[in-house]
């Protein structure tokens, strides 16, 4: 049973996350299907892509598949992690990706939505990024995606409280381009996509890549890199990380000790 649905019409591709039983948790299998769909739709001439869940979804995506997070001793969000692969695929995709957001956008899925180029939400859409709930040290490129999209105080509120913010709050800080009622959001997003595909694809593709390179351009000394890796290791080696994973599987609130 495929975990996504795809469509292509008038140069606009659509990828629908459709693993409702697992609330579109970003499992390796789901992300592999998304990556394959990106390649296939681009190969068939898509000049813009819409990433969405089924109409009326209460959960757009529950974020990283927690059952696939590694136990202590391994970086939970290393370069090869499926969530990292998906974020890079969206950011380096040569056509604009429009996020059609309905329902709760959780954890790594929040970063996936922020990696998209244009975000349109309904009034009930919420955004939450929850490493602090699981005892996870979010990774550096992931934090860069957040701070490139969000004012720092808003990024810190999301990360430190692990609580959702509303679409209205997201619109207020400019991270969501538009809020549209559920019955209008799809036609609106596709009308936006049509405006994009009417323009020069090479110009758009190069400007998207220039913006990716500009917003990712940060100098980092080897010492700084190693210090950050060391800091993150103390977190994912901690008992709290184990407690975070355990509490999710046992469907209970975590009790963190700070070690
Ligand atoms: O018990 P069954 O087998 O029916 O499965 C349940 C959930 O276990 C499963 N599920 C997930 N499985 C793996 N990874 C997930 N993230 C995940 N979320 C849900 O889906 C089935 C239905 O879940 P319910 O909880 O019963 O559904 P519902 O009551 O509608 O609640 C939906 C939400 C999304 C509110 C709830 O499932 C939830 O809070 N899920 C966890 C959301 C979350 O914290 N995601 C962040 C994961 N972490 C990351 O993305 C990053 C690594 S980080 O942590 O750094 O942000």
PDB file of C-alpha atoms in Angstrom, residues 10-17 34 38 41-42 46-53 60 89-91 93-102 112-121 127 175-178 185-198 204 208:
ATOM      1  CA  UNK A  10      -0.276  21.729 -16.140  1.00  0.00           C
ATOM      2  CA  UNK A  11       3.331  21.449 -14.918  1.00  0.00           C
ATOM      3  CA  UNK A  12       2.255  21.356 -11.236  1.00  0.00           C
ATOM      4  CA  UNK A  13       3.115  18.159  -9.373  1.00  0.00           C
ATOM      5  CA  UNK A  14       1.370  17.081  -6.179  1.00  0.00           C
ATOM      6  CA  UNK A  15       2.634  14.777  -3.435  1.00  0.00           C
ATOM      7  CA  UNK A  16       0.014  13.774  -0.843  1.00  0.00           C
ATOM      8  CA  UNK A  17       1.313  12.280   2.429  1.00  0.00           C
ATOM      9  CA  UNK A  34       8.571  11.154  -1.405  1.00  0.00           C
ATOM     10  CA  UNK A  38      10.150  14.248  -6.480  1.00  0.00           C
ATOM     11  CA  UNK A  41       7.529  14.428 -11.187  1.00  0.00           C
ATOM     12  CA  UNK A  42      10.532  16.570 -12.147  1.00  0.00           C
ATOM     13  CA  UNK A  46       6.860  19.574 -13.148  1.00  0.00           C
ATOM     14  CA  UNK A  47       7.814  23.231 -12.679  1.00  0.00           C
ATOM     15  CA  UNK A  48       6.277  23.554  -9.204  1.00  0.00           C
ATOM     16  CA  UNK A  49       5.354  20.997  -6.569  1.00  0.00           C
ATOM     17  CA  UNK A  50       2.648  20.962  -3.896  1.00  0.00           C
ATOM     18  CA  UNK A  51       3.330  18.934  -0.728  1.00  0.00           C
ATOM     19  CA  UNK A  52       0.165  18.189   1.257  1.00  0.00           C
ATOM     20  CA  UNK A  53      -1.833  15.738   3.352  1.00  0.00           C
ATOM     21  CA  UNK A  60      -0.358  17.057   8.391  1.00  0.00           C
ATOM     22  CA  UNK A  89      15.814  17.142  -1.093  1.00  0.00           C
ATOM     23  CA  UNK A  90      13.204  19.906  -0.731  1.00  0.00           C
ATOM     24  CA  UNK A  91      15.739  22.697  -0.270  1.00  0.00           C
ATOM     25  CA  UNK A  93      14.789  20.709  -5.463  1.00  0.00           C
ATOM     26  CA  UNK A  94      15.158  22.733  -8.648  1.00  0.00           C
ATOM     27  CA  UNK A  95      11.517  23.844  -8.636  1.00  0.00           C
ATOM     28  CA  UNK A  96       9.573  25.703  -5.912  1.00  0.00           C
ATOM     29  CA  UNK A  97       7.807  23.466  -3.387  1.00  0.00           C
ATOM     30  CA  UNK A  98       4.558  24.863  -1.966  1.00  0.00           C
ATOM     31  CA  UNK A  99       3.443  23.474   1.400  1.00  0.00           C
ATOM     32  CA  UNK A 100      -0.366  23.122   1.635  1.00  0.00           C
ATOM     33  CA  UNK A 101      -0.727  22.790   5.380  1.00  0.00           C
ATOM     34  CA  UNK A 102      -3.812  21.461   7.171  1.00  0.00           C
ATOM     35  CA  UNK A 112      10.094  20.039   6.424  1.00  0.00           C
ATOM     36  CA  UNK A 113       7.335  22.634   5.991  1.00  0.00           C
ATOM     37  CA  UNK A 114       9.824  25.456   6.647  1.00  0.00           C
ATOM     38  CA  UNK A 115      12.166  23.930   4.054  1.00  0.00           C
ATOM     39  CA  UNK A 116       9.407  24.472   1.491  1.00  0.00           C
ATOM     40  CA  UNK A 117       9.447  27.712  -0.459  1.00  0.00           C
ATOM     41  CA  UNK A 118       5.897  28.970   0.101  1.00  0.00           C
ATOM     42  CA  UNK A 119       3.620  27.970   2.985  1.00  0.00           C
ATOM     43  CA  UNK A 120      -0.176  28.235   2.935  1.00  0.00           C
ATOM     44  CA  UNK A 121      -2.133  27.140   6.003  1.00  0.00           C
ATOM     45  CA  UNK A 127       3.311  24.151  14.166  1.00  0.00           C
ATOM     46  CA  UNK A 175       6.689  32.235   8.163  1.00  0.00           C
ATOM     47  CA  UNK A 176       3.325  31.434   6.573  1.00  0.00           C
ATOM     48  CA  UNK A 177       2.567  33.308   3.345  1.00  0.00           C
ATOM     49  CA  UNK A 178      -1.233  32.998   3.548  1.00  0.00           C
ATOM     50  CA  UNK A 185      -6.853  26.520   0.367  1.00  0.00           C
ATOM     51  CA  UNK A 186      -6.342  24.005  -2.454  1.00  0.00           C
ATOM     52  CA  UNK A 187      -7.604  26.195  -5.343  1.00  0.00           C
ATOM     53  CA  UNK A 188      -5.602  29.091  -3.895  1.00  0.00           C
ATOM     54  CA  UNK A 189      -2.364  27.084  -3.677  1.00  0.00           C
ATOM     55  CA  UNK A 190      -2.763  25.782  -7.230  1.00  0.00           C
ATOM     56  CA  UNK A 191      -3.482  29.292  -8.526  1.00  0.00           C
ATOM     57  CA  UNK A 192      -0.227  30.403  -6.872  1.00  0.00           C
ATOM     58  CA  UNK A 193       1.570  27.453  -8.458  1.00  0.00           C
ATOM     59  CA  UNK A 194       0.185  28.405 -11.893  1.00  0.00           C
ATOM     60  CA  UNK A 195       1.622  31.902 -11.481  1.00  0.00           C
ATOM     61  CA  UNK A 196       5.014  30.311 -10.839  1.00  0.00           C
ATOM     62  CA  UNK A 197       4.938  27.845 -13.746  1.00  0.00           C
ATOM     63  CA  UNK A 198       4.022  30.709 -16.105  1.00  0.00           C
ATOM     64  CA  UNK A 204      13.389  30.544 -10.785  1.00  0.00           C
ATOM     65  CA  UNK A 208      16.060  29.307  -5.533  1.00  0.00           C
TER      66      UNK A 208
END
